[in-house]
PDB file of C-alpha atoms in Angstrom:
ATOM      1  CA  MET A   1      10.725 -87.356 150.547  1.00  0.00           C
ATOM      2  CA  ASN A   2      12.314 -86.178 153.776  1.00  0.00           C
ATOM      3  CA  ASP A   3      13.676 -89.685 154.488  1.00  0.00           C
ATOM      4  CA  ARG A   4      15.197 -89.789 151.002  1.00  0.00           C
ATOM      5  CA  PHE A   5      16.667 -86.341 151.233  1.00  0.00           C
ATOM      6  CA  TRP A   6      18.120 -87.096 154.693  1.00  0.00           C
ATOM      7  CA  ILE A   7      19.926 -90.142 153.190  1.00  0.00           C
ATOM      8  CA  VAL A   8      21.293 -87.992 150.311  1.00  0.00           C
ATOM      9  CA  GLU A   9      22.569 -85.354 152.737  1.00  0.00           C
ATOM     10  CA  THR A  10      23.934 -88.028 155.119  1.00  0.00           C
ATOM     11  CA  TYR A  11      26.036 -89.551 152.364  1.00  0.00           C
ATOM     12  CA  LEU A  12      27.156 -86.174 151.117  1.00  0.00           C
ATOM     13  CA  LEU A  13      28.186 -84.768 154.458  1.00  0.00           C
ATOM     14  CA  PHE A  14      29.651 -87.810 156.053  1.00  0.00           C
ATOM     15  CA  ARG A  15      30.910 -89.892 153.128  1.00  0.00           C
ATOM     16  CA  GLY A  16      31.522 -87.190 150.565  1.00  0.00           C
ATOM     17  CA  ASN A  17      29.391 -88.649 147.806  1.00  0.00           C
ATOM     18  CA  ILE A  18      26.020 -90.207 146.809  1.00  0.00           C
ATOM     19  CA  GLN A  19      25.194 -92.642 144.044  1.00  0.00           C
ATOM     20  CA  ARG A  20      21.954 -93.918 142.632  1.00  0.00           C
ATOM     21  CA  ALA A  21      22.661 -97.337 144.063  1.00  0.00           C
ATOM     22  CA  ASP A  22      22.740 -95.938 147.575  1.00  0.00           C
ATOM     23  CA  LEU A  23      19.021 -94.965 147.294  1.00  0.00           C
ATOM     24  CA  THR A  24      17.995 -98.198 145.611  1.00  0.00           C
ATOM     25  CA  ARG A  25      19.667-100.131 148.439  1.00  0.00           C
ATOM     26  CA  HIS A  26      18.141 -98.144 151.239  1.00  0.00           C
ATOM     27  CA  PHE A  27      14.618 -97.733 149.934  1.00  0.00           C
ATOM     28  CA  GLY A  28      14.135-100.649 147.499  1.00  0.00           C
ATOM     29  CA  VAL A  29      13.274 -98.302 144.659  1.00  0.00           C
ATOM     30  CA  GLY A  30      14.223 -98.658 141.005  1.00  0.00           C
ATOM     31  CA  ASN A  31      16.894 -96.819 139.160  1.00  0.00           C
ATOM     32  CA  VAL A  32      14.419 -94.442 137.626  1.00  0.00           C
ATOM     33  CA  THR A  33      13.022 -93.348 141.011  1.00  0.00           C
ATOM     34  CA  ALA A  34      16.473 -93.052 142.501  1.00  0.00           C
ATOM     35  CA  SER A  35      17.581 -90.798 139.638  1.00  0.00           C
ATOM     36  CA  ARG A  36      14.544 -88.658 140.094  1.00  0.00           C
ATOM     37  CA  VAL A  37      15.238 -88.188 143.802  1.00  0.00           C
ATOM     38  CA  LEU A  38      18.785 -87.129 143.090  1.00  0.00           C
ATOM     39  CA  GLN A  39      17.665 -84.774 140.283  1.00  0.00           C
ATOM     40  CA  ASP A  40      14.881 -83.229 142.538  1.00  0.00           C
ATOM     41  CA  TYR A  41      17.462 -82.663 145.297  1.00  0.00           C
ATOM     42  CA  ALA A  42      20.001 -81.087 142.920  1.00  0.00           C
ATOM     43  CA  ASN A  43      17.195 -78.730 141.631  1.00  0.00           C
ATOM     44  CA  GLN A  44      16.236 -77.682 145.065  1.00  0.00           C
ATOM     45  CA  TYR A  45      19.723 -77.467 146.646  1.00  0.00           C
ATOM     46  CA  PRO A  46      22.111 -76.846 143.763  1.00  0.00           C
ATOM     47  CA  SER A  47      24.942 -75.556 146.040  1.00  0.00           C
ATOM     48  CA  ASN A  48      25.062 -78.749 148.085  1.00  0.00           C
ATOM     49  CA  MET A  49      26.509 -81.161 145.523  1.00  0.00           C
ATOM     50  CA  ILE A  50      28.256 -81.428 142.151  1.00  0.00           C
ATOM     51  CA  TYR A  51      28.090 -84.298 139.697  1.00  0.00           C
ATOM     52  CA  SER A  52      31.475 -85.858 139.142  1.00  0.00           C
ATOM     53  CA  PRO A  53      31.692 -87.899 135.940  1.00  0.00           C
ATOM     54  CA  SER A  54      34.944 -89.569 137.031  1.00  0.00           C
ATOM     55  CA  HIS A  55      33.318 -90.802 140.194  1.00  0.00           C
ATOM     56  CA  LYS A  56      29.917 -91.441 138.563  1.00  0.00           C
ATOM     57  CA  ALA A  57      28.394 -89.833 141.709  1.00  0.00           C
ATOM     58  CA  TYR A  58      27.243 -86.523 143.174  1.00  0.00           C
ATOM     59  CA  VAL A  59      30.026 -85.242 145.447  1.00  0.00           C
ATOM     60  CA  TYR A  60      30.040 -82.963 148.420  1.00  0.00           C
ATOM     61  CA  SER A  61      30.290 -79.265 147.683  1.00  0.00           C
ATOM     62  CA  ASP A  62      32.098 -76.760 149.934  1.00  0.00           C
ATOM     63  CA  GLY A  63      28.894 -74.754 149.814  1.00  0.00           C
ATOM     64  CA  PHE A  64      26.926 -77.548 151.485  1.00  0.00           C
ATOM     65  CA  LYS A  65      24.204 -76.453 153.858  1.00  0.00           C
ATOM     66  CA  PRO A  66      21.868 -79.185 155.112  1.00  0.00           C
ATOM     67  CA  SER A  67      18.163 -78.783 154.668  1.00  0.00           C
ATOM     68  CA  ILE A  68      17.434 -81.319 157.333  1.00  0.00           C
ATOM     69  CA  PRO A  69      19.336 -81.291 160.716  1.00  0.00           C
ATOM     70  CA  PRO A  70      22.104 -83.830 160.455  1.00  0.00           C
ATOM     71  CA  LYS A  71      22.394 -86.773 162.891  1.00  0.00           C
ATOM     72  CA  PRO A  72      26.063 -87.482 163.388  1.00  0.00           C
ATOM     73  CA  GLU A  73      25.475 -90.528 165.605  1.00  0.00           C
ATOM     74  CA  ALA A  74      23.058 -92.082 163.136  1.00  0.00           C
ATOM     75  CA  ALA A  75      25.401 -91.422 160.292  1.00  0.00           C
ATOM     76  CA  LEU A  76      28.251 -93.105 162.168  1.00  0.00           C
ATOM     77  CA  GLN A  77      26.029 -96.196 162.758  1.00  0.00           C
ATOM     78  CA  LEU A  78      25.368 -96.251 159.028  1.00  0.00           C
ATOM     79  CA  LEU A  79      28.916 -95.804 157.912  1.00  0.00           C
ATOM     80  CA  GLY A  80      30.511 -97.914 160.648  1.00  0.00           C
ATOM     81  CA  TYR A  81      28.108-100.829 160.943  1.00  0.00           C
ATOM     82  CA  GLY A  82      25.683-100.573 158.033  1.00  0.00           C
ATOM     83  CA  ILE A  83      22.808 -99.898 160.390  1.00  0.00           C
ATOM     84  CA  PHE A  84      20.060 -97.624 159.161  1.00  0.00           C
ATOM     85  CA  GLU A  85      17.694 -96.840 161.991  1.00  0.00           C
ATOM     86  CA  ASN A  86      14.122 -95.886 161.687  1.00  0.00           C
ATOM     87  CA  THR A  87      12.437 -94.631 164.846  1.00  0.00           C
ATOM     88  CA  PHE A  88       8.849 -95.545 165.627  1.00  0.00           C
ATOM     89  CA  SER A  89       6.939 -93.874 168.411  1.00  0.00           C
ATOM     90  CA  LYS A  90       3.934 -96.161 168.889  1.00  0.00           C
ATOM     91  CA  ASN A  91       3.468 -99.361 170.934  1.00  0.00           C
ATOM     92  CA  THR A  92       6.929 -99.349 172.570  1.00  0.00           C
ATOM     93  CA  CYS A  93       7.506-100.948 175.918  1.00  0.00           C
ATOM     94  CA  GLY A  94      10.903 -99.507 176.860  1.00  0.00           C
ATOM     95  CA  PRO A  95      12.193 -96.210 178.136  1.00  0.00           C
ATOM     96  CA  SER A  96      11.906 -93.107 175.972  1.00  0.00           C
ATOM     97  CA  SER A  97      15.643 -92.732 175.948  1.00  0.00           C
ATOM     98  CA  ILE A  98      18.880 -94.352 177.308  1.00  0.00           C
ATOM     99  CA  PRO A  99      20.947 -91.998 179.627  1.00  0.00           C
ATOM    100  CA  ASN A 100      24.277 -91.090 178.019  1.00  0.00           C
ATOM    101  CA  LEU A 101      26.865 -88.672 179.351  1.00  0.00           C
ATOM    102  CA  ALA A 102      28.403 -88.096 175.895  1.00  0.00           C
ATOM    103  CA  PRO A 103      27.601 -84.666 174.483  1.00  0.00           C
ATOM    104  CA  PRO A 104      25.983 -84.370 171.030  1.00  0.00           C
ATOM    105  CA  LEU A 105      28.681 -84.637 168.301  1.00  0.00           C
ATOM    106  CA  ASP A 106      29.416 -81.774 165.919  1.00  0.00           C
ATOM    107  CA  ALA A 107      28.245 -82.814 162.474  1.00  0.00           C
ATOM    108  CA  ASN A 108      30.754 -80.717 160.588  1.00  0.00           C
ATOM    109  CA  ILE A 109      33.715 -82.102 162.605  1.00  0.00           C
ATOM    110  CA  VAL A 110      32.430 -85.667 162.203  1.00  0.00           C
ATOM    111  CA  GLY A 111      31.837 -85.090 158.541  1.00  0.00           C
ATOM    112  CA  THR A 112      35.355 -83.781 157.973  1.00  0.00           C
ATOM    113  CA  ILE A 113      36.746 -86.820 159.734  1.00  0.00           C
ATOM    114  CA  THR A 114      34.640 -89.443 157.927  1.00  0.00           C
ATOM    115  CA  ARG A 115      34.966 -87.895 154.525  1.00  0.00           C
ATOM    116  CA  ALA A 116      38.707 -88.082 155.002  1.00  0.00           C
ATOM    117  CA  ILE A 117      38.394 -91.832 155.649  1.00  0.00           C
ATOM    118  CA  TYR A 118      36.631 -92.427 152.321  1.00  0.00           C
ATOM    119  CA  SER A 119      38.804 -90.069 150.383  1.00  0.00           C
ATOM    120  CA  LYS A 120      42.053 -91.361 151.951  1.00  0.00           C
ATOM    121  CA  SER A 121      43.170 -87.968 152.850  1.00  0.00           C
ATOM    122  CA  VAL A 122      44.888 -85.958 155.686  1.00  0.00           C
ATOM    123  CA  ILE A 123      43.158 -83.709 158.130  1.00  0.00           C
ATOM    124  CA  GLU A 124      44.394 -81.155 160.624  1.00  0.00           C
ATOM    125  CA  VAL A 125      42.605 -81.204 163.974  1.00  0.00           C
ATOM    126  CA  SER A 126      42.805 -79.525 167.304  1.00  0.00           C
ATOM    127  CA  TYR A 127      42.450 -82.396 169.802  1.00  0.00           C
ATOM    128  CA  ILE A 128      42.217 -82.441 173.590  1.00  0.00           C
ATOM    129  CA  SER A 129      43.993 -85.344 175.181  1.00  0.00           C
ATOM    130  CA  ALA A 130      43.491 -86.416 178.814  1.00  0.00           C
ATOM    131  CA  THR A 131      47.291 -86.622 179.161  1.00  0.00           C
ATOM    132  CA  SER A 132      48.650 -83.925 177.084  1.00  0.00           C
ATOM    133  CA  GLY A 133      45.973 -81.248 176.700  1.00  0.00           C
ATOM    134  CA  GLU A 134      45.080 -79.488 173.494  1.00  0.00           C
ATOM    135  CA  LYS A 135      47.334 -79.989 170.504  1.00  0.00           C
ATOM    136  CA  ARG A 136      47.296 -79.573 166.716  1.00  0.00           C
ATOM    137  CA  ARG A 137      47.591 -82.880 165.025  1.00  0.00           C
ATOM    138  CA  TYR A 138      47.841 -84.093 161.461  1.00  0.00           C
ATOM    139  CA  LEU A 139      45.825 -87.253 161.195  1.00  0.00           C
ATOM    140  CA  HIS A 140      45.246 -89.987 158.568  1.00  0.00           C
ATOM    141  CA  PRO A 141      41.922 -91.496 159.766  1.00  0.00           C
ATOM    142  CA  HIS A 142      40.913 -94.968 158.516  1.00  0.00           C
ATOM    143  CA  ALA A 143      38.154 -96.508 160.786  1.00  0.00           C
ATOM    144  CA  ILE A 144      35.398 -95.745 163.339  1.00  0.00           C
ATOM    145  CA  PHE A 145      33.806 -97.712 166.167  1.00  0.00           C
ATOM    146  CA  THR A 146      31.619 -97.279 169.139  1.00  0.00           C
ATOM    147  CA  ALA A 147      32.264 -98.568 172.668  1.00  0.00           C
ATOM    148  CA  ASN A 148      30.653 -97.978 175.998  1.00  0.00           C
ATOM    149  CA  GLY A 149      28.383 -95.286 174.502  1.00  0.00           C
ATOM    150  CA  THR A 150      31.288 -93.297 172.935  1.00  0.00           C
ATOM    151  CA  TRP A 151      32.272 -92.957 169.340  1.00  0.00           C
ATOM    152  CA  TYR A 152      35.941 -93.275 168.388  1.00  0.00           C
ATOM    153  CA  PHE A 153      38.076 -93.162 165.232  1.00  0.00           C
ATOM    154  CA  ARG A 154      41.289 -94.836 164.450  1.00  0.00           C
ATOM    155  CA  ALA A 155      44.019 -92.802 162.707  1.00  0.00           C
ATOM    156  CA  PHE A 156      47.718 -92.427 162.063  1.00  0.00           C
ATOM    157  CA  ASP A 157      49.134 -89.475 163.944  1.00  0.00           C
ATOM    158  CA  GLU A 158      52.064 -87.731 162.231  1.00  0.00           C
ATOM    159  CA  ASN A 159      53.096 -86.253 165.625  1.00  0.00           C
ATOM    160  CA  GLN A 160      53.618 -89.627 167.337  1.00  0.00           C
ATOM    161  CA  ASP A 161      56.519 -91.948 166.993  1.00  0.00           C
ATOM    162  CA  ASP A 162      54.299 -95.067 167.323  1.00  0.00           C
ATOM    163  CA  GLY A 163      51.918 -93.746 164.704  1.00  0.00           C
ATOM    164  CA  PHE A 164      48.388 -95.192 165.006  1.00  0.00           C
ATOM    165  CA  ARG A 165      46.178 -94.008 167.863  1.00  0.00           C
ATOM    166  CA  THR A 166      42.601 -94.228 168.916  1.00  0.00           C
ATOM    167  CA  PHE A 167      40.731 -90.826 169.211  1.00  0.00           C
ATOM    168  CA  ARG A 168      37.362 -89.792 170.599  1.00  0.00           C
ATOM    169  CA  PHE A 169      35.107 -87.778 168.157  1.00  0.00           C
ATOM    170  CA  SER A 170      33.909 -85.689 171.191  1.00  0.00           C
ATOM    171  CA  ARG A 171      37.485 -84.444 171.969  1.00  0.00           C
ATOM    172  CA  VAL A 172      38.086 -82.996 168.517  1.00  0.00           C
ATOM    173  CA  ILE A 173      37.638 -79.206 168.873  1.00  0.00           C
ATOM    174  CA  SER A 174      38.159 -78.389 165.246  1.00  0.00           C
ATOM    175  CA  ALA A 175      38.917 -80.316 162.006  1.00  0.00           C
ATOM    176  CA  LYS A 176      39.700 -79.272 158.453  1.00  0.00           C
ATOM    177  CA  SER A 177      41.000 -80.934 155.345  1.00  0.00           C
ATOM    178  CA  THR A 178      44.636 -80.381 154.271  1.00  0.00           C
ATOM    179  CA  PHE A 179      43.639 -81.427 150.701  1.00  0.00           C
ATOM    180  CA  LYS A 180      46.558 -83.834 150.788  1.00  0.00           C
ATOM    181  CA  ASN A 181      46.256 -87.513 149.901  1.00  0.00           C
ATOM    182  CA  SER A 182      47.226 -90.040 152.699  1.00  0.00           C
ATOM    183  CA  SER A 183      50.031 -92.451 151.878  1.00  0.00           C
ATOM    184  CA  ILE A 184      49.103 -94.568 154.964  1.00  0.00           C
ATOM    185  CA  ASN A 185      47.437 -97.923 154.364  1.00  0.00           C
ATOM    186  CA  ALA A 186      45.012 -99.205 156.972  1.00  0.00           C
ATOM    187  CA  ILE A 187      46.703-102.553 156.961  1.00  0.00           C
ATOM    188  CA  GLU A 188      49.788-100.968 158.527  1.00  0.00           C
ATOM    189  CA  ASP A 189      47.744-100.524 161.719  1.00  0.00           C
ATOM    190  CA  LYS A 190      48.742-103.879 163.285  1.00  0.00           C
ATOM    191  CA  HIS A 191      46.543-103.388 166.354  1.00  0.00           C
ATOM    192  CA  TRP A 192      43.556-102.935 164.093  1.00  0.00           C
ATOM    193  CA  VAL A 193      44.221-105.960 161.905  1.00  0.00           C
ATOM    194  CA  ASP A 194      45.724-108.380 164.406  1.00  0.00           C
ATOM    195  CA  GLU A 195      43.108-110.635 165.979  1.00  0.00           C
ATOM    196  CA  VAL A 196      43.059-111.878 169.528  1.00  0.00           C
ATOM    197  CA  THR A 197      40.948-114.442 171.456  1.00  0.00           C
ATOM    198  CA  LEU A 198      39.461-113.492 174.870  1.00  0.00           C
ATOM    199  CA  SER A 199      38.544-116.574 176.903  1.00  0.00           C
ATOM    200  CA  ILE A 200      35.892-115.443 179.370  1.00  0.00           C
ATOM    201  CA  ALA A 201      34.295-117.509 182.166  1.00  0.00           C
ATOM    202  CA  PRO A 202      32.322-116.898 185.310  1.00  0.00           C
ATOM    203  CA  HIS A 203      34.481-115.410 188.052  1.00  0.00           C
ATOM    204  CA  PRO A 204      35.802-118.267 190.126  1.00  0.00           C
ATOM    205  CA  ASN A 205      35.000-116.317 193.332  1.00  0.00           C
ATOM    206  CA  HIS A 206      31.509-115.499 192.469  1.00  0.00           C
ATOM    207  CA  PRO A 207      28.934-117.348 194.675  1.00  0.00           C
ATOM    208  CA  ASN A 208      26.483-117.999 191.773  1.00  0.00           C
ATOM    209  CA  LYS A 209      28.689-119.175 188.958  1.00  0.00           C
ATOM    210  CA  ASN A 210      25.870-121.294 187.401  1.00  0.00           C
ATOM    211  CA  ALA A 211      23.783-118.146 186.817  1.00  0.00           C
ATOM    212  CA  LEU A 212      26.724-116.485 185.064  1.00  0.00           C
ATOM    213  CA  ALA A 213      27.386-119.563 182.968  1.00  0.00           C
ATOM    214  CA  THR A 214      23.814-119.367 181.772  1.00  0.00           C
ATOM    215  CA  ASP A 215      24.286-115.723 180.952  1.00  0.00           C
ATOM    216  CA  LEU A 216      27.241-116.670 178.707  1.00  0.00           C
ATOM    217  CA  GLY A 217      25.450-119.579 177.120  1.00  0.00           C
ATOM    218  CA  LEU A 218      28.010-122.048 178.501  1.00  0.00           C
ATOM    219  CA  SER A 219      26.997-125.687 178.444  1.00  0.00           C
ATOM    220  CA  ASP A 220      29.697-127.852 176.869  1.00  0.00           C
ATOM    221  CA  SER A 221      32.623-125.516 177.405  1.00  0.00           C
ATOM    222  CA  PRO A 222      33.992-123.842 180.595  1.00  0.00           C
ATOM    223  CA  VAL A 223      34.765-120.623 178.710  1.00  0.00           C
ATOM    224  CA  LYS A 224      33.295-118.281 176.069  1.00  0.00           C
ATOM    225  CA  ASN A 225      35.816-117.378 173.324  1.00  0.00           C
ATOM    226  CA  ILE A 226      35.417-113.956 171.876  1.00  0.00           C
ATOM    227  CA  LYS A 227      37.457-112.988 168.805  1.00  0.00           C
ATOM    228  CA  THR A 228      38.204-109.285 168.254  1.00  0.00           C
ATOM    229  CA  ASN A 229      41.137-107.055 167.314  1.00  0.00           C
ATOM    230  CA  LYS A 230      43.747-105.573 169.661  1.00  0.00           C
ATOM    231  CA  VAL A 231      42.241-102.105 169.579  1.00  0.00           C
ATOM    232  CA  LEU A 232      38.722-103.238 170.583  1.00  0.00           C
ATOM    233  CA  ALA A 233      39.831-105.907 173.103  1.00  0.00           C
ATOM    234  CA  PRO A 234      40.122-103.650 176.239  1.00  0.00           C
ATOM    235  CA  PHE A 235      36.901-101.846 175.325  1.00  0.00           C
ATOM    236  CA  VAL A 236      35.072-105.203 175.170  1.00  0.00           C
ATOM    237  CA  LEU A 237      36.563-106.239 178.512  1.00  0.00           C
ATOM    238  CA  GLN A 238      35.512-102.873 180.084  1.00  0.00           C
ATOM    239  CA  GLU A 239      31.982-103.073 178.737  1.00  0.00           C
ATOM    240  CA  LEU A 240      31.587-106.675 180.010  1.00  0.00           C
ATOM    241  CA  ARG A 241      33.307-105.818 183.318  1.00  0.00           C
ATOM    242  CA  VAL A 242      35.793-108.654 183.160  1.00  0.00           C
ATOM    243  CA  ASP A 243      38.385-109.092 185.831  1.00  0.00           C
ATOM    244  CA  CYS A 244      41.743-109.016 183.906  1.00  0.00           C
ATOM    245  CA  SER A 245      43.985-108.688 186.919  1.00  0.00           C
ATOM    246  CA  PRO A 246      46.911-111.128 187.068  1.00  0.00           C
ATOM    247  CA  LYS A 247      45.713-112.797 190.250  1.00  0.00           C
ATOM    248  CA  GLY A 248      41.951-112.472 189.521  1.00  0.00           C
ATOM    249  CA  ASN A 249      41.405-110.674 192.836  1.00  0.00           C
ATOM    250  CA  MET A 250      38.986-107.893 191.727  1.00  0.00           C
ATOM    251  CA  PRO A 251      35.614-107.929 193.589  1.00  0.00           C
ATOM    252  CA  PRO A 252      33.385-110.529 191.866  1.00  0.00           C
ATOM    253  CA  GLU A 253      30.276-108.653 192.748  1.00  0.00           C
ATOM    254  CA  ALA A 254      31.370-105.825 190.434  1.00  0.00           C
ATOM    255  CA  PHE A 255      33.453-107.859 187.992  1.00  0.00           C
ATOM    256  CA  TYR A 256      31.619-111.132 187.789  1.00  0.00           C
ATOM    257  CA  LEU A 257      33.457-112.505 184.772  1.00  0.00           C
ATOM    258  CA  ARG A 258      37.123-113.472 184.538  1.00  0.00           C
ATOM    259  CA  LEU A 259      39.576-113.284 181.669  1.00  0.00           C
ATOM    260  CA  MET A 260      40.973-116.913 181.871  1.00  0.00           C
ATOM    261  CA  ASN A 261      43.836-116.436 179.371  1.00  0.00           C
ATOM    262  CA  CYS A 262      45.037-113.116 180.834  1.00  0.00           C
ATOM    263  CA  ASN A 263      48.628-114.382 181.111  1.00  0.00           C
ATOM    264  CA  GLU A 264      48.835-114.479 177.369  1.00  0.00           C
ATOM    265  CA  PHE A 265      48.676-110.718 177.311  1.00  0.00           C
ATOM    266  CA  ASP A 266      51.385-109.920 179.937  1.00  0.00           C
ATOM    267  CA  GLY A 267      53.592-107.001 178.864  1.00  0.00           C
ATOM    268  CA  GLN A 268      51.347-106.074 175.875  1.00  0.00           C
ATOM    269  CA  ASN A 269      50.531-102.394 175.906  1.00  0.00           C
ATOM    270  CA  PHE A 270      47.173-102.642 174.114  1.00  0.00           C
ATOM    271  CA  MET A 271      45.731-104.389 177.179  1.00  0.00           C
ATOM    272  CA  SER A 272      46.700-101.727 179.621  1.00  0.00           C
ATOM    273  CA  TRP A 273      43.180-100.121 179.689  1.00  0.00           C
ATOM    274  CA  ALA A 274      41.541-103.483 180.520  1.00  0.00           C
ATOM    275  CA  PRO A 275      40.128-103.691 184.053  1.00  0.00           C
ATOM    276  CA  GLY A 276      42.766-104.754 186.451  1.00  0.00           C
ATOM    277  CA  ARG A 277      45.724-104.121 184.185  1.00  0.00           C
ATOM    278  CA  SER A 278      48.352-101.396 185.116  1.00  0.00           C
ATOM    279  CA  GLY A 279      46.186-100.455 188.155  1.00  0.00           C
ATOM    280  CA  LYS A 280      43.336 -99.309 185.872  1.00  0.00           C
ATOM    281  CA  THR A 281      39.889-100.441 186.804  1.00  0.00           C
TER     282      THR A 281
END
């Protein structure tokens, strides 16, 4: 029952509601069993959720107190990518854990942000920026993603002239709902919806280009084309350690791949965080 209750609480805390269909999809149970799980949970933890006839779902209650320790990172995997991870402890042949510098995320802060995404509402946060320090911001979040071991969310910032920005979950000090509906549509975030193609090849100055071509699965083509959006493009290039400098003069021992169509992105701000652009490596 713990797995089923964990799913119930994960949807309540991080999405804001839970329906019978969520349980049937996760556990392959019938409608009767799913209804019984929800009823059992409601009986044991009546302060955690309220049935909403208009939503045809149980919804998050302000009195919510989890009975099982929440796992924000697992919830983000589920909501962002549809990945529901089960951990098995026997007969594994890898390390017990993967080192990660990122601190554990605060479940309540993450939940406030992700519930706002699903309810299309505005939140007030205190956020620490690497450039401007700590500020209060009014955000309209609409998407989440992970890159290089860090979780981010995309939101419209009422305090910024250019609107949409990328934020780290770990830099949010506090977050609360304003109980205001957002009038911002995600399709207005052009960098999120606009697609780009990254043409990647072994670095021309690398001494073992054939090995790199094998890594990329290149046989009939000199480049590997990767399609992504403008927000994710620099993160992809960072993670793959791709030389994006105009002259391709970054050390190939460290950056063993090369962005072959880098001239297409000259003067485009969204690429400023890619390796070798604007002096950032």
